[in-house]
XYZ file of N, CA and C in Angstrom:
807
model
N 37.885 63.787 104.731
C 36.383 62.461 105.247
C 37.203 61.493 106.061
N 36.612 60.912 107.149
C 36.486 60.048 108.487
C 37.213 58.842 107.338
N 36.017 57.968 107.295
C 35.832 57.298 106.371
C 37.356 56.994 105.527
N 36.949 57.782 104.095
C 38.137 58.298 103.245
C 39.705 57.788 103.967
N 40.338 58.419 104.663
C 40.836 58.619 105.318
C 41.510 56.932 105.715
N 40.289 56.572 106.401
C 40.503 55.023 106.823
C 40.886 54.318 106.091
N 40.507 54.006 104.816
C 40.655 53.648 103.268
C 42.153 53.306 103.501
N 42.627 54.531 103.369
C 44.331 54.978 102.546
C 45.087 54.041 103.639
N 44.705 54.528 104.852
C 45.579 54.125 106.106
C 45.679 52.751 106.323
N 44.860 51.694 106.102
C 45.017 50.266 106.171
C 44.663 49.725 104.109
N 44.223 50.306 103.399
C 44.705 49.792 102.478
C 46.509 48.914 101.755
N 46.988 49.675 102.412
C 48.540 48.728 102.074
C 49.124 47.773 103.450
N 48.347 47.837 104.292
C 48.340 46.891 105.501
C 47.917 45.665 105.318
N 48.215 44.373 106.066
C 48.087 43.246 106.013
C 46.737 42.586 106.011
N 46.014 43.457 106.575
C 44.647 43.124 106.979
C 43.885 43.330 106.116
N 43.718 44.597 105.154
C 43.180 44.767 104.283
C 43.508 45.279 102.910
N 43.783 43.813 102.367
C 44.757 44.100 100.719
C 43.641 43.870 99.445
N 43.952 44.317 98.279
C 43.725 43.734 97.304
C 44.128 42.433 97.224
N 43.137 41.899 96.311
C 43.042 40.163 95.842
C 43.073 40.094 94.469
N 43.183 39.070 94.118
C 42.923 38.540 92.543
C 41.058 39.224 92.156
N 40.643 39.143 91.124
C 39.322 39.709 90.768
C 38.316 38.354 91.012
N 37.060 38.293 90.855
C 36.475 37.361 90.671
C 36.549 36.592 89.534
N 35.947 35.099 89.647
C 36.377 34.432 88.068
C 35.400 35.264 86.949
N 35.917 34.821 85.734
C 35.217 35.896 84.655
C 34.283 34.932 84.064
N 33.893 34.050 84.296
C 33.294 32.868 83.356
C 31.566 33.197 84.094
N 31.257 34.156 83.688
C 29.763 35.213 84.644
C 28.760 34.164 83.905
N 28.669 33.879 82.497
C 27.130 33.165 81.999
C 26.910 31.813 82.719
N 28.541 30.779 82.582
C 28.068 29.784 83.240
C 27.831 29.535 84.693
N 28.265 30.945 85.161
C 28.019 30.541 87.014
C 26.713 31.373 87.489
N 26.295 32.442 86.286
C 24.880 32.378 86.335
C 24.103 31.604 86.043
N 24.328 30.522 85.319
C 23.213 29.628 84.977
C 23.323 28.099 86.452
N 24.485 27.803 86.237
C 24.526 26.746 87.563
C 24.041 27.297 87.864
N 24.103 28.749 88.839
C 23.136 29.235 90.171
C 21.764 29.579 90.055
N 21.185 29.566 88.597
C 20.039 29.258 88.827
C 19.129 27.977 88.488
N 20.022 27.330 87.822
C 19.727 25.740 87.941
C 19.375 24.939 89.214
N 20.513 25.620 90.339
C 20.623 25.057 91.810
C 19.423 25.769 92.645
N 18.968 26.808 92.234
C 17.904 27.926 92.983
C 16.640 26.662 92.797
N 16.251 26.752 91.497
C 15.092 26.611 90.823
C 14.592 25.267 91.351
N 16.294 23.710 91.198
C 15.763 22.735 91.474
C 15.776 22.589 93.114
N 16.577 23.466 93.876
C 16.641 23.485 95.557
C 14.931 24.048 96.084
N 14.293 24.368 95.463
C 12.973 25.785 96.013
C 12.528 24.807 96.274
N 11.630 25.002 96.749
C 10.348 24.002 97.743
C 9.036 25.028 96.861
N 8.574 23.926 96.141
C 7.240 24.530 95.673
C 6.200 25.315 96.594
N 5.910 26.269 96.330
C 5.342 27.123 97.081
C 5.720 28.090 98.207
N 6.888 27.785 98.551
C 7.538 28.401 99.851
C 7.791 29.170 99.536
N 7.117 30.160 100.824
C 7.536 31.807 100.776
C 8.829 32.746 101.181
N 9.859 30.946 101.452
C 11.343 31.732 101.308
C 11.791 31.100 100.000
N 11.230 30.442 99.313
C 11.975 30.871 98.071
C 12.336 31.544 97.166
N 13.518 31.402 96.458
C 14.114 32.910 95.662
C 13.519 32.502 93.706
N 13.804 33.314 93.320
C 13.537 33.532 91.852
C 14.503 33.628 90.738
N 15.755 33.545 90.749
C 16.821 33.740 90.327
C 16.646 34.466 89.228
N 15.762 34.532 88.147
C 14.968 35.494 87.307
C 15.227 36.711 87.480
N 14.868 37.273 88.476
C 14.801 38.747 89.522
C 16.218 38.796 89.688
N 17.080 38.688 89.798
C 18.413 38.783 90.233
C 19.393 39.337 89.151
N 19.967 40.526 89.213
C 20.466 40.929 88.316
C 22.477 41.142 88.600
N 23.136 40.939 87.869
C 24.478 41.418 88.278
C 24.769 42.729 88.352
N 25.267 43.403 89.263
C 25.404 44.959 88.906
C 27.385 45.161 88.845
N 27.565 44.455 89.397
C 29.129 44.807 89.724
C 30.136 43.536 89.557
N 31.151 43.325 89.283
C 32.289 42.266 90.053
C 32.879 42.709 90.994
N 33.022 44.251 91.216
C 34.466 44.850 91.915
C 34.123 46.188 92.844
N 32.872 45.796 93.845
C 33.046 44.274 94.277
C 31.793 43.655 93.667
N 31.809 42.470 94.426
C 30.664 41.657 93.962
C 29.283 41.643 94.380
N 28.348 42.362 93.072
C 26.833 43.067 93.777
C 26.148 42.702 92.900
N 24.835 42.171 93.491
C 23.842 42.025 92.492
C 22.306 42.382 93.245
N 21.661 42.658 92.626
C 20.054 43.333 92.904
C 19.383 42.185 92.358
N 17.885 42.474 93.106
C 17.240 41.469 93.366
C 15.089 41.985 93.350
N 14.660 42.134 92.625
C 13.664 42.986 92.135
C 12.201 42.083 92.728
N 11.751 42.990 93.397
C 10.412 41.987 94.218
C 11.508 41.127 95.186
N 12.323 41.461 96.279
C 12.551 40.448 97.139
C 11.523 40.352 97.918
N 10.719 41.481 98.524
C 9.904 41.580 99.654
C 8.572 41.972 98.935
N 7.358 41.421 99.788
C 6.387 41.976 99.754
C 5.748 42.952 99.595
N 4.902 43.735 99.409
C 4.448 45.283 99.908
C 4.209 44.968 101.768
N 3.457 43.791 101.639
C 2.890 43.279 103.266
C 3.921 42.942 103.910
N 5.376 42.219 103.618
C 6.266 42.465 104.457
C 7.028 43.665 104.642
N 7.376 44.612 103.312
C 7.799 45.777 104.200
C 7.089 46.615 104.883
N 6.005 46.867 104.777
C 5.168 47.408 105.961
C 5.151 46.355 107.119
N 5.386 45.643 107.054
C 5.595 44.993 108.479
C 6.569 45.158 109.656
N 7.719 45.041 108.440
C 8.990 45.730 109.263
C 9.239 47.133 109.565
N 8.571 48.021 108.566
C 8.441 49.101 109.659
C 7.764 49.456 110.393
N 6.629 48.835 110.600
C 5.794 48.748 111.592
C 6.791 48.431 113.465
N 7.326 47.468 112.682
C 7.993 46.707 113.801
C 9.034 47.449 114.316
N 9.269 48.874 113.496
C 10.634 49.202 114.084
C 10.367 50.925 114.457
N 8.871 51.318 114.058
C 9.015 52.932 114.065
C 8.550 52.917 115.249
N 8.086 52.797 116.127
C 8.174 53.154 117.392
C 9.230 52.786 118.554
N 10.416 52.712 117.889
C 11.943 51.816 118.745
C 13.064 52.539 118.143
N 12.992 52.904 117.400
C 14.315 53.523 116.638
C 14.806 54.839 117.565
N 16.686 54.952 117.270
C 17.301 55.475 118.043
C 18.359 55.432 117.246
N 18.923 56.749 117.646
C 19.957 57.822 116.524
C 21.109 56.426 116.522
N 21.337 56.434 115.149
C 22.392 55.346 114.287
C 23.562 55.546 114.884
N 24.700 54.468 115.428
C 25.828 54.523 115.390
C 27.389 54.171 114.753
N 28.081 54.191 114.981
C 29.463 53.840 113.910
C 30.321 53.176 114.829
N 31.335 52.179 114.500
C 32.657 51.554 115.148
C 33.489 52.613 115.012
N 34.008 53.060 116.091
C 34.920 54.516 115.767
C 36.427 53.749 116.734
N 36.129 53.196 117.412
C 37.319 51.984 118.230
C 37.790 51.291 117.445
N 38.683 50.819 116.576
C 39.371 49.872 116.336
C 40.109 48.856 116.881
N 40.240 49.395 118.226
C 41.660 48.120 119.602
C 39.757 47.871 120.002
N 38.967 48.259 120.362
C 37.959 48.010 121.537
C 36.601 47.610 120.588
N 36.324 48.144 119.442
C 35.257 48.061 118.802
C 34.024 48.780 119.316
N 34.543 49.834 119.883
C 32.905 50.414 120.518
C 32.650 51.536 119.308
N 31.330 51.760 119.321
C 29.932 52.646 118.916
C 29.982 53.879 119.380
N 30.141 54.623 118.736
C 29.425 55.984 119.223
C 28.294 56.557 118.457
N 27.774 57.792 118.522
C 27.383 58.866 117.658
C 27.905 59.092 116.874
N 27.730 59.603 115.546
C 29.032 60.239 114.683
C 27.623 60.955 113.092
N 28.310 62.634 112.915
C 27.669 63.177 112.209
C 27.752 62.606 110.732
N 28.491 61.701 110.875
C 28.636 60.982 109.519
C 27.661 59.953 109.538
N 26.925 59.677 110.197
C 25.545 58.784 109.992
C 24.991 59.385 110.703
N 23.721 60.094 110.222
C 22.501 60.253 110.458
C 21.442 59.778 110.711
N 21.074 58.872 110.849
C 19.577 57.800 110.315
C 19.501 57.262 111.672
N 18.315 56.782 111.990
C 17.455 56.565 113.062
C 17.396 54.448 112.669
N 17.750 53.851 113.898
C 17.401 52.529 114.107
C 17.646 51.804 114.607
N 16.552 50.324 114.559
C 16.908 49.708 115.835
C 16.954 47.827 115.190
N 17.224 47.064 115.917
C 17.325 46.011 115.230
C 16.393 44.513 116.126
N 16.006 44.113 115.453
C 15.139 43.617 115.279
C 15.005 42.224 116.970
N 13.949 41.968 117.555
C 14.626 41.279 118.240
C 14.869 39.703 118.070
N 15.706 39.011 117.916
C 16.294 37.742 117.523
C 16.001 36.540 118.474
N 15.174 37.257 119.611
C 15.124 36.037 120.379
C 13.495 35.062 120.101
N 12.266 36.188 119.446
C 11.522 36.036 119.440
C 11.005 36.544 118.180
N 11.262 36.143 116.851
C 10.877 36.288 115.624
C 9.611 35.596 115.448
N 8.856 36.570 114.438
C 7.498 36.330 114.081
C 7.768 35.762 113.092
N 6.933 35.363 112.486
C 6.644 33.856 111.252
C 7.326 34.962 110.138
N 7.004 36.139 109.712
C 7.097 37.031 108.587
C 8.654 37.103 108.690
N 9.192 37.630 109.707
C 10.710 38.167 109.881
C 11.510 36.686 109.729
N 10.827 35.418 110.577
C 11.397 33.818 109.977
C 11.446 33.612 108.801
N 10.602 34.142 108.159
C 10.437 33.737 106.462
C 11.314 34.598 105.235
N 11.301 35.673 105.998
C 12.602 36.810 105.516
C 14.088 36.043 105.734
N 14.309 35.603 107.021
C 15.235 35.095 106.902
C 15.460 33.716 106.182
N 15.015 33.326 106.204
C 15.213 31.549 105.438
C 15.402 32.507 103.974
N 14.805 33.523 103.835
C 14.874 33.996 102.012
C 16.544 34.415 101.848
N 16.528 35.250 102.869
C 17.592 35.358 102.600
C 18.784 34.307 102.639
N 18.808 33.167 103.580
C 20.223 32.260 103.265
C 19.930 31.314 101.970
N 18.647 31.560 101.837
C 17.948 30.346 100.044
C 18.968 31.717 99.514
N 18.551 33.193 99.100
C 19.505 33.486 98.227
C 20.821 33.679 97.829
N 21.221 34.000 99.269
C 22.850 34.394 99.052
C 23.714 32.911 99.489
N 23.365 31.932 99.778
C 23.964 30.644 99.651
C 24.701 30.468 101.068
N 24.172 31.499 101.874
C 24.909 31.664 103.274
C 24.068 31.202 104.465
N 24.496 30.732 105.389
C 23.740 30.099 106.458
C 23.196 30.716 107.222
N 21.850 30.635 107.317
C 20.855 31.584 108.243
C 21.878 31.619 109.505
N 22.226 30.852 110.405
C 22.808 31.025 111.362
C 24.307 32.368 111.397
N 24.733 32.341 110.137
C 26.223 33.279 110.165
C 25.390 35.034 110.258
N 23.732 34.933 110.258
C 23.062 36.495 110.255
C 23.620 37.313 111.212
N 23.767 38.499 111.709
C 23.425 39.067 112.724
C 21.802 39.456 112.475
N 21.208 39.813 113.292
C 19.982 40.399 113.756
C 19.598 41.579 112.592
N 18.561 41.398 112.054
C 18.226 42.518 110.641
C 17.760 43.436 111.672
N 18.906 44.915 110.945
C 19.089 45.885 111.645
C 17.578 46.814 110.522
N 16.713 47.414 111.148
C 15.510 48.495 110.406
C 16.290 49.926 110.550
N 16.523 50.452 109.305
C 16.760 52.198 109.611
C 15.956 52.792 109.149
N 15.713 54.322 109.321
C 15.254 54.974 108.934
C 16.369 56.768 108.478
N 15.589 57.025 107.348
C 16.476 58.181 106.880
C 15.209 59.227 106.416
N 15.326 60.670 107.019
C 14.500 61.601 106.840
C 15.314 62.321 106.190
N 14.754 63.662 105.858
C 15.013 64.466 105.086
C 16.990 65.141 105.044
N 17.773 64.958 104.171
C 18.899 65.304 104.927
C 20.032 64.211 105.458
N 19.411 63.117 106.034
C 20.332 62.399 106.858
C 20.945 61.167 105.490
N 21.416 61.092 105.981
C 22.955 60.141 105.098
C 23.738 58.877 106.031
N 24.725 58.517 105.118
C 25.423 57.798 105.857
C 27.000 57.544 104.765
N 27.906 58.694 105.057
C 29.161 58.998 104.535
C 29.522 57.333 104.172
N 30.198 57.658 103.007
C 31.735 56.295 102.909
C 31.896 55.252 103.813
N 31.752 54.082 103.624
C 32.291 53.733 104.515
C 32.321 52.171 104.250
N 32.666 50.946 104.641
C 32.855 49.792 105.276
C 32.104 49.006 105.876
N 31.735 47.907 105.417
C 30.997 46.941 106.862
C 32.254 45.689 107.288
N 32.819 45.651 106.902
C 34.398 45.005 107.266
C 34.349 45.276 108.189
N 35.626 44.584 109.581
C 35.988 45.309 110.600
C 37.397 45.311 110.562
N 38.148 46.448 111.512
C 39.183 46.471 111.673
C 39.634 45.926 113.183
N 38.251 45.981 113.822
C 38.785 45.565 115.118
C 38.495 44.544 115.324
N 39.043 44.032 116.492
C 39.412 42.733 116.770
C 38.332 42.023 117.381
N 37.704 42.889 118.445
C 36.287 42.461 119.476
C 35.097 41.898 118.667
N 35.193 42.758 117.303
C 34.130 42.201 116.606
C 34.052 41.063 115.879
N 35.421 40.906 115.926
C 35.443 40.014 114.784
C 35.228 38.406 115.666
N 35.342 38.659 116.854
C 35.282 37.742 118.396
C 33.897 36.717 118.087
N 32.749 37.243 117.928
C 31.802 36.720 117.435
C 31.070 36.236 116.694
N 31.263 35.433 115.408
C 31.024 35.154 114.033
C 32.467 35.631 113.280
N 33.279 36.360 113.303
C 34.250 36.401 112.381
C 34.248 37.650 111.792
N 34.676 37.782 110.614
C 34.840 38.808 109.746
C 33.328 38.970 108.892
N 32.547 40.589 108.687
C 31.507 40.228 107.875
C 31.561 39.462 106.559
N 31.254 39.030 105.979
C 31.341 38.893 104.812
C 30.780 39.157 103.835
N 29.368 39.507 104.058
C 28.064 40.175 102.525
C 27.046 40.971 103.326
N 26.634 41.641 102.648
C 25.536 42.394 103.447
C 24.341 42.318 102.528
N 23.010 42.146 102.973
C 21.912 42.444 102.004
C 20.753 43.550 102.987
N 20.936 44.768 101.406
C 19.583 45.640 101.887
C 18.787 45.263 101.537
N 17.653 45.669 102.212
C 15.962 45.349 101.701
C 15.522 46.844 101.146
N 15.201 47.293 100.430
C 14.515 48.508 100.253
C 12.737 48.642 100.740
N 12.604 49.192 102.168
C 11.211 48.940 102.436
C 10.191 50.408 101.897
N 10.984 50.788 101.434
C 9.900 52.283 101.083
C 10.690 52.975 99.345
N 9.917 53.425 98.586
C 10.383 54.491 97.539
C 10.864 55.579 98.099
N 12.130 56.138 97.566
C 12.618 57.709 97.914
C 12.080 58.514 96.783
N 11.356 59.591 97.174
C 11.064 60.575 95.523
C 12.368 60.801 95.051
N 13.433 61.319 95.675
C 14.427 62.034 95.290
C 16.054 61.595 96.250
N 16.720 61.363 95.839
C 17.901 61.177 96.556
C 18.141 59.724 96.975
N 18.416 59.413 98.200
C 18.944 57.978 99.225
C 19.616 56.979 98.417
N 20.109 57.153 97.414
C 20.832 56.063 97.171
C 22.450 55.548 97.515
N 21.735 54.116 97.620
C 23.549 53.711 98.109
C 24.277 53.681 96.624
N 25.523 53.828 96.915
C 26.398 54.259 96.037
C 28.039 53.986 96.504
N 28.545 53.096 95.375
C 29.505 52.319 95.413
C 30.804 53.032 94.907
N 31.504 55.015 95.385
C 32.526 55.344 94.868
C 33.499 54.786 94.380
N 34.320 53.894 94.602
C 35.187 53.154 94.112
C 35.541 51.592 93.594
N 33.846 51.546 93.097
C 33.888 50.300 92.068
C 34.234 50.469 90.905
N 34.440 49.183 90.098
C 35.741 49.160 89.033
C 34.205 49.210 87.566
N 33.350 49.130 88.314
C 32.204 48.744 87.215
C 31.255 50.447 87.196
N 31.592 51.678 86.953
C 30.990 53.381 87.394
C 29.720 53.033 86.103
N 29.779 52.589 85.219
C 29.221 53.250 84.282
C 27.919 51.940 84.205
N 27.556 51.216 85.196
C 26.086 50.320 84.999
C 25.364 51.406 85.508
N 24.932 52.100 86.115
C 23.604 52.742 86.430
C 24.230 54.335 86.149
N 22.964 55.079 86.306
C 23.248 56.545 86.090
C 22.447 57.253 86.928
N 22.317 56.971 88.255
C 21.349 57.435 89.389
C 22.681 58.328 90.092
N 21.724 58.890 90.954
C 22.896 60.265 91.735
C 24.603 59.579 91.945
N 24.979 61.052 91.837
C 26.397 60.680 91.977
C 26.900 61.832 93.013
N 26.684 61.240 94.533
C 26.805 62.083 95.942
C 28.207 61.744 95.934
N 28.853 60.976 95.881
C 30.275 60.922 96.097
C 30.976 60.114 95.277
N 30.714 61.001 93.950
C 31.938 60.468 92.770
C 31.838 59.705 91.929
N 32.661 58.697 91.830
C 32.397 57.969 90.819
C 31.948 56.359 91.351
N 31.620 55.680 90.597
C 31.447 54.167 90.781
C 29.872 54.670 90.440
N 28.947 53.110 90.911
C 27.788 52.906 90.481
C 26.620 53.349 91.876
N 25.280 53.729 91.159
C 24.635 53.673 92.867
C 23.275 52.830 92.307
N 22.727 52.741 93.034
C 21.365 52.094 93.434
C 20.183 52.624 94.021
N 19.291 52.569 93.598
C 18.027 53.422 93.916
C 17.152 52.954 94.623
N 16.681 53.604 95.617
C 16.214 52.478 96.144
C 14.547 52.398 95.656
N 13.887 50.937 95.639
C 12.725 50.978 95.411
C 12.079 49.994 96.308
N 10.794 50.139 96.758
C 9.818 49.161 97.537
C 10.028 48.070 96.855
N 10.531 47.031 98.022
C 10.532 45.549 97.856
C 12.137 45.232 97.245
N 12.904 45.724 96.348
C 13.742 45.522 95.741
C 14.852 45.157 97.040
N 15.863 44.005 96.655
C 17.252 43.790 97.297
C 18.633 43.981 96.948
N 19.209 44.397 97.570
C 20.934 44.661 97.003
C 21.625 43.306 98.089
N 21.864 43.012 97.140
C 23.504 42.180 98.050
C 25.199 42.248 97.088
N 25.593 42.784 98.464
C 27.250 42.768 98.081
C 28.035 41.914 99.050
N 29.234 41.568 98.326
C 30.204 41.241 99.305
C 31.331 41.956 99.922
N 31.734 42.006 101.317
C 32.934 42.868 101.325
C 34.343 42.260 101.448
N 34.007 40.677 101.412
C 35.653 40.080 100.993
C 35.578 39.303 99.628
N 36.964 39.338 99.474
C 37.341 38.438 98.323
C 36.807 36.837 98.282
N 37.007 36.708 97.478
C 36.568 34.772 97.563
C 37.759 34.388 98.457
N 39.140 34.910 98.851
C 40.160 34.191 99.447
C 40.224 34.741 100.773
N 39.132 35.372 100.993
C 38.957 35.991 102.808
C 39.117 37.306 102.974
N 39.879 37.634 102.175
C 40.777 39.321 102.206
C 39.477 40.081 102.119
N 39.499 41.469 102.704
C 39.058 42.581 102.576
C 38.797 43.335 101.350
N 37.771 43.415 100.725
C 37.522 44.103 99.460
C 37.261 45.739 99.323
N 38.099 46.108 99.143
C 38.345 47.496 99.826
C 37.603 48.913 98.019
N 37.025 48.008 97.390
C 36.304 48.469 96.463
C 34.601 47.933 96.849
N 34.433 47.586 98.512
C 33.152 47.508 98.903
C 32.743 48.857 99.537
N 33.994 49.823 100.004
C 33.280 51.055 100.670
C 32.323 51.426 99.762
N 31.317 52.537 100.490
C 29.836 52.363 100.187
C 29.013 53.613 101.066
N 27.924 54.117 100.218
C 27.320 55.215 101.016
C 26.108 55.031 101.105
N 25.498 55.892 101.867
C 23.973 56.083 101.705
C 23.961 57.521 101.179
N 23.596 58.111 100.035
C 23.229 59.596 99.597
C 21.811 60.813 100.685
N 22.249 61.464 101.086
C 21.481 62.302 101.684
C 19.812 61.956 101.044
N 18.643 62.243 101.724
C 17.072 61.437 101.259
C 17.334 63.640 101.031
N 16.402 63.264 99.284
C 16.479 65.131 99.084
C 14.622 65.453 99.395
N 13.708 64.658 98.661
C 12.733 64.797 99.033
C 12.222 63.344 99.336
N 11.277 63.200 100.992
C 10.611 61.764 101.006
C 11.094 61.379 102.517
N 11.381 60.054 102.369
C 11.652 59.271 103.661
C 12.295 58.022 102.898
N 13.322 57.341 103.329
C 13.980 56.342 103.114
C 14.254 55.172 104.240
N 13.143 54.122 104.458
C 13.514 53.069 105.265
C 14.101 51.915 104.097
N 14.638 51.533 104.931
C 15.602 50.163 104.754
C 15.981 49.244 105.858
N 15.883 47.564 105.383
C 16.832 46.800 106.631
C 17.870 46.458 106.173
N 18.839 45.826 106.952
C 20.136 45.645 106.966
C 20.245 44.106 107.184
N 21.056 43.283 106.599
C 21.498 42.484 106.846
C 22.767 41.812 106.815
N 23.425 41.552 107.850
C 25.012 41.703 108.081
C 24.390 39.988 108.019
N 26.243 39.406 107.189
C 26.120 38.173 107.102
C 27.880 37.905 107.406
N 28.057 36.604 108.725
C 29.120 36.381 108.614
C 30.278 35.676 108.337
N 31.349 35.609 108.630
C 31.671 34.173 107.919
C 31.800 32.876 108.838
N 31.026 32.672 109.625
C 31.029 31.594 110.455
C 30.192 32.040 111.352
N 29.200 31.013 111.993
C 28.048 31.068 113.001
C 28.099 32.464 113.830
N 26.943 33.121 114.139
C 26.806 34.770 115.050
C 26.704 34.449 116.195
N 28.303 34.445 116.958
C 27.282 34.798 118.262
C 26.529 35.397 119.128
N 25.527 35.387 119.434
C 24.365 36.437 120.158
C 24.806 36.458 120.964
N 25.027 37.391 121.747
C 25.340 38.558 123.566
C 24.737 38.017 124.019
N 24.816 37.534 125.321
C 24.263 37.091 126.422
C 22.784 38.589 126.705
N 22.126 38.243 127.097
C 20.950 39.448 127.825
C 21.187 39.152 129.198
N 20.756 39.852 129.930
C 20.826 40.010 131.439
C 20.009 38.595 132.419
N 19.166 38.187 132.044
C 18.995 36.975 132.125
C 19.859 35.737 132.351
N 20.344 35.844 130.880
C 21.125 34.813 130.852
C 22.695 33.798 130.870
N 22.762 35.476 131.966
C 24.282 36.202 132.438
C 24.203 35.127 133.341
């Protein structure tokens, strides 16, 4: 597998190397984060988060789920924005130029929401993501809405970059938030085959060991691609299992280590 060999190629290099594990004081950390969220969240604000809905799934990689992150109406709204604008998904193939190409390893369709003119619903979701992750809103790339039809998948891959050009517009990708916009009758799980916490869930095993997250409408999933010291976490390699029955809609939010520099459009050049 191309991506698997990519992991082996870079695992011993200076750019991608494992580091020490995340601190083990989990219960104290959770209580601290819960207290901060509860005290800082504005009352009645649609961007507020509820820490009681958050569950830690793994520490290698650091991964958390959030039940009911989006309302049904918000999920349907994102799908409506994307449905008529979908194009075949691409992957970053060239480590020197950062060029993206179509590939049989990623067979979904997707589109990026217009970051220049976000509507009120999208703006509120963006604020909620920043509140949950404790990462500045300006560090985020535009939300990408993806559709997976029958048999469509994304093989094991990483979200952090190996190329330099993609890191010039905001640095490395630090974290990813996946927001599931639909239920999937069968298949479509997000899998982490290299995770150390393979016994957490018992869903699909389409890419070997590790753990899997089943898509449920409204739920969100956060994982970190970098260790706390800024080095790449090879345990964060993940994939999307083929959809066996039904269809899968998901919105992806990639978050950089610093403010994301949006590319100029023709009218701004």
